[in-house]
Coordinates of C-alpha atoms in Angstrom, one line a residue:
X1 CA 225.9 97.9 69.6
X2 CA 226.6 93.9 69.8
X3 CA 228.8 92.5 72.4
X4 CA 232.5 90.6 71.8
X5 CA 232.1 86.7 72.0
X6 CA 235.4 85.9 74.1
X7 CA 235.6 82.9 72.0
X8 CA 236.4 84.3 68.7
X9 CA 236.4 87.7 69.1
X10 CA 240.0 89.8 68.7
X11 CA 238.4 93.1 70.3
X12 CA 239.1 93.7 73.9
X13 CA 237.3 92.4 76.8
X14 CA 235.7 94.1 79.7
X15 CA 236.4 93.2 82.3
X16 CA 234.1 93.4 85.5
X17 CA 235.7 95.8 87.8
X18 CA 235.4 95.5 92.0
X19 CA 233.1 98.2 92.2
X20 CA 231.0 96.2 89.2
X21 CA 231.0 93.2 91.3
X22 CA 230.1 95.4 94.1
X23 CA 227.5 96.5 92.6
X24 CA 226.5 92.7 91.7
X25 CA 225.7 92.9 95.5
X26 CA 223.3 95.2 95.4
X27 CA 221.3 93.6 92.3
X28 CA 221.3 90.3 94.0
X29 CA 220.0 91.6 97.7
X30 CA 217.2 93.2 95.9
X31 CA 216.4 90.1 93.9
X32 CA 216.7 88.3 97.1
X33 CA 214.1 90.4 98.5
X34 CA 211.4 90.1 95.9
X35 CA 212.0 86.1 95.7
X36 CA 211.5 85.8 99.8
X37 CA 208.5 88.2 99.6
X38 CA 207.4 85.6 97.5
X39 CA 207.5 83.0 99.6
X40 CA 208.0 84.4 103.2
X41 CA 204.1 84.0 103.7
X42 CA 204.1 80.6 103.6
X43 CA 205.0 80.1 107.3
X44 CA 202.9 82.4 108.2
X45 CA 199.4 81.1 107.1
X46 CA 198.4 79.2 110.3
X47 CA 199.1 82.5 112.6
X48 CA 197.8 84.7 109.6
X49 CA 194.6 82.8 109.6
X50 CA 194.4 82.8 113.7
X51 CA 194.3 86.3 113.4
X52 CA 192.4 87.2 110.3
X53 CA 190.7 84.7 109.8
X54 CA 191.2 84.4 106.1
X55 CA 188.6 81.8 103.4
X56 CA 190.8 79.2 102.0
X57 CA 190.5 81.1 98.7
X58 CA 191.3 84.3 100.2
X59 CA 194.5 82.2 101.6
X60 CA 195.5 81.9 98.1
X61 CA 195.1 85.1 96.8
X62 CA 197.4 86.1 99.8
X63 CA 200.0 84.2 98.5
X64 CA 199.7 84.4 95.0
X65 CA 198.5 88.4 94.3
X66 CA 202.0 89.3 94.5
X67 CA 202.9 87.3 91.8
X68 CA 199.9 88.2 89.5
X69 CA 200.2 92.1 90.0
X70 CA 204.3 91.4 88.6
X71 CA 203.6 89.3 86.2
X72 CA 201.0 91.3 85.0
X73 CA 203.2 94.5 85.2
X74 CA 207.0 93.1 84.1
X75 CA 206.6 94.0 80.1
X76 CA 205.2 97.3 80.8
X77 CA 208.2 98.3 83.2
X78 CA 210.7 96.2 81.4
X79 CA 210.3 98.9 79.1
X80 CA 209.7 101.7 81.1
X81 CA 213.5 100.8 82.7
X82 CA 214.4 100.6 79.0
X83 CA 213.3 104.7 78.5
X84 CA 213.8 106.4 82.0
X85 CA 216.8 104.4 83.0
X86 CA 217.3 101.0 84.8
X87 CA 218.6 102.9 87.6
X88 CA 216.3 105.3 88.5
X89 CA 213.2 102.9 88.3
X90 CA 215.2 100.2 90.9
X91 CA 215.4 103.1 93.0
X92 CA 212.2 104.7 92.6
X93 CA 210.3 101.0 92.7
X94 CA 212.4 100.1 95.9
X95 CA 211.1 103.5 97.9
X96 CA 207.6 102.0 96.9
X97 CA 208.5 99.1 97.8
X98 CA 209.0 99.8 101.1
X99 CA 206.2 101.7 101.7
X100 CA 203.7 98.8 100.4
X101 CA 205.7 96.4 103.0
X102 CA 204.6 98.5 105.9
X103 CA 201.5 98.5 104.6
X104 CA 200.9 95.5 104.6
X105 CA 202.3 94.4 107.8
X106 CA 199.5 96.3 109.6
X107 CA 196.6 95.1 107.6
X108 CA 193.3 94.6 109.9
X109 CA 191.4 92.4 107.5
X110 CA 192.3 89.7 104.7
X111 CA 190.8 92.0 102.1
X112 CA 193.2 94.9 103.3
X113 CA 196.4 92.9 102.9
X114 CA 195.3 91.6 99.6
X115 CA 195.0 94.8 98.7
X116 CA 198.9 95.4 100.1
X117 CA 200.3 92.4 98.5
X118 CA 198.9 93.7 95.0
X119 CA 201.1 97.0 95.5
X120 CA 203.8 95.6 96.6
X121 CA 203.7 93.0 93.8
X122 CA 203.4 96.6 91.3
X123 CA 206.3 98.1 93.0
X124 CA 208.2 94.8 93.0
X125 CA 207.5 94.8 89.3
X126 CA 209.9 97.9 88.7
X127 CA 212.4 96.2 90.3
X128 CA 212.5 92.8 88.6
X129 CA 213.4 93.8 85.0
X130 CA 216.1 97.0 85.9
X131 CA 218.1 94.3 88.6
X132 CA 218.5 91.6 85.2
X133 CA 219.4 93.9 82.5
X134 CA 221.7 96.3 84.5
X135 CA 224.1 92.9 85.0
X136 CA 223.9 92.5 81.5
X137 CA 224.6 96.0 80.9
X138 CA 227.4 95.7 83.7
X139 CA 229.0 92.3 82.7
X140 CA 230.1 92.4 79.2
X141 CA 232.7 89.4 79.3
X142 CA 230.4 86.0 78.6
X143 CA 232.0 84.1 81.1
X144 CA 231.9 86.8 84.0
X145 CA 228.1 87.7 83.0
X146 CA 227.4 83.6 83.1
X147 CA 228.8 83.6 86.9
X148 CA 227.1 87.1 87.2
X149 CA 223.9 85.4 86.2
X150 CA 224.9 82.4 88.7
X151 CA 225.3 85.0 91.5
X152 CA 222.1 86.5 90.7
X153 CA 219.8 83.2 90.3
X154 CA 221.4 81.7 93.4
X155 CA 219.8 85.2 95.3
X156 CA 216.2 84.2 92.9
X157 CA 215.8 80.6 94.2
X158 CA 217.9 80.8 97.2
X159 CA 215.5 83.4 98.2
X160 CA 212.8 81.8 97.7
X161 CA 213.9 78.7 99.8
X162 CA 215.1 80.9 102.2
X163 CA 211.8 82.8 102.5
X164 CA 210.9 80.2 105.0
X165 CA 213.7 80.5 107.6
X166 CA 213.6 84.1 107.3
X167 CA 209.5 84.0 108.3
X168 CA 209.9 81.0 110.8
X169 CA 213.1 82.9 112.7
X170 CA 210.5 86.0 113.0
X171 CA 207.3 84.2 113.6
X172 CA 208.9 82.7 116.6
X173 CA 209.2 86.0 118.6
X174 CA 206.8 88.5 116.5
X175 CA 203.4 88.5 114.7
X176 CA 203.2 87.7 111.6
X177 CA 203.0 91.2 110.1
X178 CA 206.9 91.2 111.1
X179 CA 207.3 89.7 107.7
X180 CA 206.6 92.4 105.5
X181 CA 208.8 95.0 108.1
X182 CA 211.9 93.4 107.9
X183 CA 211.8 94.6 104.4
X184 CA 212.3 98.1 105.4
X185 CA 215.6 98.3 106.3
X186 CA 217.0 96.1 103.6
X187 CA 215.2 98.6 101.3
X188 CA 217.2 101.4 102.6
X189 CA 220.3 99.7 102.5
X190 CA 219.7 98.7 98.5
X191 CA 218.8 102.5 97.9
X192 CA 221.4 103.7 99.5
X193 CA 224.2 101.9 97.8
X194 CA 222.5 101.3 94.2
X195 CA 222.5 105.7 94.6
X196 CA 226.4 105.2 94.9
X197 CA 227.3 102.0 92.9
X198 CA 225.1 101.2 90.3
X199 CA 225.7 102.8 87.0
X200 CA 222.9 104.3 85.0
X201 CA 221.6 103.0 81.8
X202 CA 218.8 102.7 79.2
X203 CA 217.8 101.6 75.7
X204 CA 218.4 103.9 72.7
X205 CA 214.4 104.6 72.2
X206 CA 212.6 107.6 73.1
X207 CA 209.2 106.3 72.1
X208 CA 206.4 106.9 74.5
X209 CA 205.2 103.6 75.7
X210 CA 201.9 102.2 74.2
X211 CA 199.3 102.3 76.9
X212 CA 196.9 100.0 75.0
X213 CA 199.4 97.5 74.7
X214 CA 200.1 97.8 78.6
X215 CA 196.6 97.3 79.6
X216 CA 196.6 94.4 77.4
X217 CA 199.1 92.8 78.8
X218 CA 197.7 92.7 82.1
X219 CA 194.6 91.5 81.0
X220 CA 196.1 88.1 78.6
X221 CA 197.3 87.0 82.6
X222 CA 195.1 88.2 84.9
X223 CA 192.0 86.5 84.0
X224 CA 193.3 83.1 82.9
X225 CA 194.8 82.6 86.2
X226 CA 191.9 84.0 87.8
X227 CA 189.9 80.8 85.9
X228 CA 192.9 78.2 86.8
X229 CA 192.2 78.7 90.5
X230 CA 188.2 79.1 90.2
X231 CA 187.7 76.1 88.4
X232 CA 190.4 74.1 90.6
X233 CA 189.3 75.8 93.8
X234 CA 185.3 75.8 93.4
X235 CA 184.8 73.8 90.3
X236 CA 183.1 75.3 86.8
X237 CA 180.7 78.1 86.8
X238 CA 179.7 80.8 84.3
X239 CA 182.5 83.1 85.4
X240 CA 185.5 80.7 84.1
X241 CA 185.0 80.7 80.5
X242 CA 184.2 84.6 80.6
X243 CA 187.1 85.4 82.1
X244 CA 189.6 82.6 80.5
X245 CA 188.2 83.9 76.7
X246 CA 189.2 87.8 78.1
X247 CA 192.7 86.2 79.0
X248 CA 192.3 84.7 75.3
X249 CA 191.2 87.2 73.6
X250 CA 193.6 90.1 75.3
X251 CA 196.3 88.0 74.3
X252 CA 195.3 87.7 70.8
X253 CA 195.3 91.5 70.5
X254 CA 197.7 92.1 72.4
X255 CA 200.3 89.6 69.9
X256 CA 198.4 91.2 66.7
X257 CA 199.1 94.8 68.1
X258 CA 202.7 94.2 69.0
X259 CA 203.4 93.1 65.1
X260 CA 202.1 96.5 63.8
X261 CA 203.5 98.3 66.4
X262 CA 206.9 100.6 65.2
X263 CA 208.1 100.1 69.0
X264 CA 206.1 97.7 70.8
X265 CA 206.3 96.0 74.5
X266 CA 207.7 92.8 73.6
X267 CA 209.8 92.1 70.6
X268 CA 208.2 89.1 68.7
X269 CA 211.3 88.5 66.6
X270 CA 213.3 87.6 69.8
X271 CA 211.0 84.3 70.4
X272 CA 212.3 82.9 67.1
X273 CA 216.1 82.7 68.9
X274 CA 215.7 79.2 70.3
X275 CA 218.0 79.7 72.8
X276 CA 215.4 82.6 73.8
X277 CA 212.3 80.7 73.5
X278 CA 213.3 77.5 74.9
X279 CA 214.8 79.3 78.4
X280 CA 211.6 81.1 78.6
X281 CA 209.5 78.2 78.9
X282 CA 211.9 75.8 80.9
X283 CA 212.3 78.9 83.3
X284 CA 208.0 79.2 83.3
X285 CA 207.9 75.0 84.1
X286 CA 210.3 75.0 86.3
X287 CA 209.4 78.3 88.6
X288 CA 206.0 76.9 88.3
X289 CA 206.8 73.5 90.2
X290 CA 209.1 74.6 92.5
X291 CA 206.9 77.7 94.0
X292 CA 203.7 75.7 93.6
X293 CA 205.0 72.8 96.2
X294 CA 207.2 75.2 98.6
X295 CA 203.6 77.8 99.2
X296 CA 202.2 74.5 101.1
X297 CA 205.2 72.2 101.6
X298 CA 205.7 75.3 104.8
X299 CA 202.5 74.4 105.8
X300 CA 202.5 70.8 105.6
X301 CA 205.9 70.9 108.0
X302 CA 204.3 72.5 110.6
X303 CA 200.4 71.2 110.4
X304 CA 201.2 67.6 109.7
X305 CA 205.1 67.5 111.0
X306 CA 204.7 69.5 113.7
X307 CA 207.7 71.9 113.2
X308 CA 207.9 75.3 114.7
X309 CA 208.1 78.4 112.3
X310 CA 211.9 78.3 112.7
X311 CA 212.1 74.5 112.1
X312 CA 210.1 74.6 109.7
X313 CA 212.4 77.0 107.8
X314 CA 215.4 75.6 108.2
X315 CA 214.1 72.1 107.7
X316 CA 213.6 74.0 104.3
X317 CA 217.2 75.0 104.0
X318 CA 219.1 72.4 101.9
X319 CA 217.4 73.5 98.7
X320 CA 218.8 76.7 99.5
X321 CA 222.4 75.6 100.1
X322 CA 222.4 73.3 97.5
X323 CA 221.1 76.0 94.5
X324 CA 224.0 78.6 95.6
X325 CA 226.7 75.5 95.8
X326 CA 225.7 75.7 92.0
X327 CA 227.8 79.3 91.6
X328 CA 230.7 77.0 91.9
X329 CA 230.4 74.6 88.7
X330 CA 227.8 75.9 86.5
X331 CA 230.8 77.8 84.2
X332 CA 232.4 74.1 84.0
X333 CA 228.7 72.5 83.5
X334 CA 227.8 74.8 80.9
X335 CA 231.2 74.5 78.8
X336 CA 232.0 70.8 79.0
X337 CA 227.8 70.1 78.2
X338 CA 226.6 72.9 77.0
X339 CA 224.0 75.1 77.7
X340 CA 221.1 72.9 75.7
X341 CA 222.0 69.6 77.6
X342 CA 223.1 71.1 81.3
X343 CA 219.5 73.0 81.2
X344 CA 217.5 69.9 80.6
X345 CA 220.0 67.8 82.4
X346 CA 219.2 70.2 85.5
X347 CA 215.1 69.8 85.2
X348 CA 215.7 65.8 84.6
X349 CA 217.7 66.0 88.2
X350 CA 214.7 68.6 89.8
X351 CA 212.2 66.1 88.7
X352 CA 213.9 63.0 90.0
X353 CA 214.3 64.9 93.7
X354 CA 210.5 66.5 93.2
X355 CA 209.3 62.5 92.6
X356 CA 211.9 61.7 96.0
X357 CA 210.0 64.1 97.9
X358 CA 206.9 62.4 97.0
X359 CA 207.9 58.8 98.3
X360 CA 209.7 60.8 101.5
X361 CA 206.7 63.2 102.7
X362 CA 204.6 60.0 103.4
X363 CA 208.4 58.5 105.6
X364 CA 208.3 58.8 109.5
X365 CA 211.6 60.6 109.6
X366 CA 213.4 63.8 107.9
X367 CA 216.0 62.7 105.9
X368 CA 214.7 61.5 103.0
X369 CA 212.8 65.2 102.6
X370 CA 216.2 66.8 103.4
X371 CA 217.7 64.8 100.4
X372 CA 215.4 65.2 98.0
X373 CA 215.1 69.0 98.6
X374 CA 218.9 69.0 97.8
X375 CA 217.8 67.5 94.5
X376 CA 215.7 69.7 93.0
X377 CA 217.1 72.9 94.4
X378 CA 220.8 71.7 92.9
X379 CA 218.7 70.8 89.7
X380 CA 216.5 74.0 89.7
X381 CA 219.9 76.3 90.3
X382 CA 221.8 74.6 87.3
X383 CA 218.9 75.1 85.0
X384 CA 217.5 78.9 86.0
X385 CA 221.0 80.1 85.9
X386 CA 221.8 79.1 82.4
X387 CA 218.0 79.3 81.1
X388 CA 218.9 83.2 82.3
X389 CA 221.7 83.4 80.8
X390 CA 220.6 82.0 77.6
X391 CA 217.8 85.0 77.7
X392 CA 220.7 87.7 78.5
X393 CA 222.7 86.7 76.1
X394 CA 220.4 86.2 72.7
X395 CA 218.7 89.6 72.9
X396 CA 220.5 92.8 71.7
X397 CA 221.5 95.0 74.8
X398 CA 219.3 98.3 73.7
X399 CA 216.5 95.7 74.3
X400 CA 218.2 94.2 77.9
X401 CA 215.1 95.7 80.1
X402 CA 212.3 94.3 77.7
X403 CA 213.9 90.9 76.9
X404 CA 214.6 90.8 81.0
X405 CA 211.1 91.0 81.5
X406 CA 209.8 88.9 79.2
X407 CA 211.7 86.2 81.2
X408 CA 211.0 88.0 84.1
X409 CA 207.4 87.4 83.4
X410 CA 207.6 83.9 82.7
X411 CA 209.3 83.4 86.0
X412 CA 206.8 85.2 88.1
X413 CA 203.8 83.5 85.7
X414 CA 204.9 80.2 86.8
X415 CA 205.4 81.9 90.8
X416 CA 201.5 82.8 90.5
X417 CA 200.3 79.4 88.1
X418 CA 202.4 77.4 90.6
X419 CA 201.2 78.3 93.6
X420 CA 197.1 78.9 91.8
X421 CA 197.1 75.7 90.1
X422 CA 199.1 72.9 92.7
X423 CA 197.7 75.0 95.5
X424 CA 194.0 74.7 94.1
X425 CA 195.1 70.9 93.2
X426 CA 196.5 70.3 96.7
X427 CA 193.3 71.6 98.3
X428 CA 191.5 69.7 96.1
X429 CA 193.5 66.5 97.0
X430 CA 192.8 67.5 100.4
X431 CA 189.0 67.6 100.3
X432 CA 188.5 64.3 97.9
X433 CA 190.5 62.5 100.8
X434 CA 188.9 63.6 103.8
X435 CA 186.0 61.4 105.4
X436 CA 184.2 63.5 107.3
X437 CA 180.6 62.4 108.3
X438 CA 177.7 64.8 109.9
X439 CA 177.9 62.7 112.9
X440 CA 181.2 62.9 113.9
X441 CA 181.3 66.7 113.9
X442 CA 178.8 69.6 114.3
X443 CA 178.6 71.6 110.4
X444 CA 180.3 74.3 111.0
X445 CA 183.2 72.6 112.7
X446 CA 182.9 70.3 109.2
X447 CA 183.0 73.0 107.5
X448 CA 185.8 74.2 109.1
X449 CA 188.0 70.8 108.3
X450 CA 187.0 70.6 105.2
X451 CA 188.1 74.8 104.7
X452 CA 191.3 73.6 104.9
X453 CA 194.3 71.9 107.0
X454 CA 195.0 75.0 109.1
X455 CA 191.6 76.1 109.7
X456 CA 191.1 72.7 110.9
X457 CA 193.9 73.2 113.5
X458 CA 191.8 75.9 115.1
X459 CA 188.8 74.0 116.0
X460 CA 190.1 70.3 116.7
X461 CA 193.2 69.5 119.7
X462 CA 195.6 67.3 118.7
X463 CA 195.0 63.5 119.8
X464 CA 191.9 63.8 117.9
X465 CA 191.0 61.2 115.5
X466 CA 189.4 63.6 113.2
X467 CA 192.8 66.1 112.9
X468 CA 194.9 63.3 112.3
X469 CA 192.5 61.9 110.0
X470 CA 192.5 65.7 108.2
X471 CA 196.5 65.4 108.3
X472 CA 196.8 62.0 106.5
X473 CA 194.2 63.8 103.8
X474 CA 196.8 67.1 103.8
X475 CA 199.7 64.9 103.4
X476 CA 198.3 62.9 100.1
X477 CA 197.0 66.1 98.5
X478 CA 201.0 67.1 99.0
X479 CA 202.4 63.8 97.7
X480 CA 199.7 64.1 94.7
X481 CA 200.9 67.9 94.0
X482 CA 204.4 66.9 94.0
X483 CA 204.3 64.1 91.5
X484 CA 202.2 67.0 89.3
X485 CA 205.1 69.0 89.9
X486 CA 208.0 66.6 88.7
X487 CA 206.3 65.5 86.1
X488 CA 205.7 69.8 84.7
X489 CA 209.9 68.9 85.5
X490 CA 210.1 66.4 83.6
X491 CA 208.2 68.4 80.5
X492 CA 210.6 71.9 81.0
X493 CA 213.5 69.0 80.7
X494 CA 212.6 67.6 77.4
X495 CA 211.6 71.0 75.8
X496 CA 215.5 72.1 77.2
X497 CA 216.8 69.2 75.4
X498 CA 214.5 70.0 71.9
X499 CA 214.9 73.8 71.4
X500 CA 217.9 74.9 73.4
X501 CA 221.1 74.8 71.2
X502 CA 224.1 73.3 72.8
X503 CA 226.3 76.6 71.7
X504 CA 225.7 79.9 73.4
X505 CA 224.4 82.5 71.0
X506 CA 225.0 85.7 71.2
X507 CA 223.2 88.7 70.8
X508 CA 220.8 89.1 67.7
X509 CA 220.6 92.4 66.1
X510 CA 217.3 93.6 64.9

């Protein structure tokens, strides 16, 4: 079945009814939730580490699990949704969901809440794919799905701006395990009405799923991400190249399998659509700057800045405001410009504020980080919504779940390289620039510093040289990793401008 183009189509039009755009709610607070999940730890890393305390590399797979276990897990329930129904595995992933969250919020050691993170980063992955290809399933009309879209990527990066705020407004009167609870109850609520609203729907095959090719898929991400941060984090030993050439060669086999296969997990035809192929990887670029900066842009706020939790979050807040202001002119954007142009026109503008916030982070005062945030989350909403939309709209609608998580994938890919690869950078930064002589301190408070910036808060006072020596270091790791970031920006903005066609497509039969 193809869907109408308004533009020169005769047939009728759905249109979205109130209980549709009802429903909208519920896709978007449960893409809210997985995008602040994301990012919600962030804040809590210097309390976290008080009480666990964490390794700096156990830090990182804190934050960045989550996105790994989705990543590696998208495909494989993209098509899952596309077999039992989008419905029932939204509601069956958000129950687990929930349960992973409590989980995790009483975790004793860093080990266990790894552990946590990794399920809740599985049960998030059933959740991902079924919220994107219900609204295409729901929104049939182009320009209703593209505000749909807008809606629904202004709950995605809005969310995970507004991770912050949500952590700093609970760290400042509970532990940091309060995080992960607050989940609960907005779990409920999205079972509750998705139960009553959401319709049901699914793909036209019946095939059983191809186990091989799921296992696969895991292991083409897994490991090279594992060798990003290794390498990055404690510099080249025997296990990198093992474990980049499994990534490798899992991918290779993975691709070759997927060709022979009658049904397989991701349809290799659709990456020939540029529109497709072009969104995926300005989506990946972008994702990947953005989340790589905000994981310790939190920290640097409060370790350098000397925010509170709560400050700290709302200091965060106008890259949240200014990615859902873009619900109100991206329809406009997109038909005046096009979808090609406003895509890369949106990176260009994210890599101009990510250079701002550069120059600003090394400033006395606020402003000039409150502007530049502005930039790149108005620049990062105009360009996720319409490389989503672009995605939605080029793959048929029997394939909505698997074509959802193939972007899906690249989204939560660039979540995990972002916040592997500028967080192993940053730390690296951080450690080149510190000066630390065996003199000045005993070795395991050197140690310590060198660990990282929040495990050097626990042993030194502020006032001393040494912290404020550490803080200068953490501050031109950050301004380093952001100029990394604007200029991956500045690459997801020329390959927008290349590949993505100035026309939307719509849906390719196969």
């Amino acid at each position: 079945m193809t869907e109408t183009t308004p533009s020169t189509s005769t047939a009728p039009i759905h249109r979205a009814s109130v209980r549709e755009w009802a429903s909208l709610g519920v896709l978007t607070l449960a893409v809210v939730l997985l995008a602040i999940d994301g990012t919600v730890l962030a804040l809590a890393v210097p309390s976290l580490t008080a009480d666990l305390d964490p390794t700096a590399t156990q830090v990182l797979w804190i934050g960045d699990v989550y996105s790994f276990a989705l990543a590696g897990l998208l495909v494989t329930m993209g098509n899952v949704a596309d077999r039992i129904g989008r419905k029932r595995l939204l509601l069956i992933g958000a129950v687990a969901f929930g349960l992973a969250s409590a989980a995790a919020a009483f975790a004793q050691t860093p080990e266990l809440l790894i552990a946590a993170r990794a399920l809740l980063g599985i049960a998030g992955a059933t959740l991902m794919p079924s919220t994107l290809s219900l609204v295409r399933t729901i929104f049939r009309d182009a320009r209703q799905r593209t505000t749909a879209i807008a809606v629904w990527s202004a709950g995605a990066t809005g969310g995970a701006a507004a991770g912050p705020l949500v952590g700093g407004a609970l760290l400042e009167h509970f532990w940091w395990g309060s995080v992960f609870l607050i989940n609960i109850p907005v779990i409920v609520v999205i079972v509750i009405a998705g139960a009553i609203l959401l319709p049901e729907s699914r793909g036209g095959s019946r095939t059983p799923i191809d186990l091989l090719s799921a296992v696969l898929s895991v292991l083409a991400i897994v490991p090279l991400v594992y060798a990003v941060k290794h390498v990055a984090g404690h510099g080249f030993d025997w296990t990198v190249p093992l474990t980049a050439l499994l990534g490798i060669g899992a991918g290779w086999w993975f691709v070759r399998r997927q060709k022979r296969l009658t049904t397989p997990l991701i349809d290799l035809q659709l990456f020939r659509i540029p529109a497709f192929s072009g969104a995926v990887v300005a989506n990946s670029l972008s994702v990947f700057a953005l989340s790589g900066l905000l994981f310790f842009f939190s920290q640097y706020l409060q370790l350098v800045r000397g925010f509170t939790p709560l400050l700290a979050g709302a200091a965060e807040l106008p890259a949240t405001l200014a990615s859902i202001a873009v619900i109100a002119i991206i329809g406009l954007l997109s038909r005046r410009v096009g979808p090609g142009r406003s895509i890369g026109l949106g990176l260009a503008v994210a890599a101009v504020g990510m250079a701002g916030l550069a120059f600003a982070e090394g400033l006395p005062t606020y402003w000039g980080i409150a502007i530049a945030l502005a930039v790149v989350g108005l620049g990062v909403g105009v360009s996720m919504t319409l490389a989503t939309d672009a995605v939605v709209a080029a793959a048929p609608r029997e394939r909505a779940g698997a074509a959802s998580a193939i972007s899906e994938t690249g989204y939560e890919l660039g979540v995990a390289l972002g916040i592997a690869v500028l967080g192993s950078l940053q730390t690296a930064f951080y450690r080149s620039n510190l000066d630390v002589t065996s003199g000045a301190v005993s070795g395991g408070v050197g140690d310590r510093i060198r660990e990282s910036l929040a495990s050097a808060s626990q042993v030194l006072q502020d006032g001393d040289p040494i912290l404020e020596h550490a803080r200068h270091a953490f501050t031109g790791g950050m301004q380093l990793a952001s100029i990394c970031a604007a200029v991956a920006l500045a690459v997801a903005a020329a390959v927008a401008l290349r590949v993505i066609p100035n026309r939307q497509d719509g849906p390719h039969e196969h």
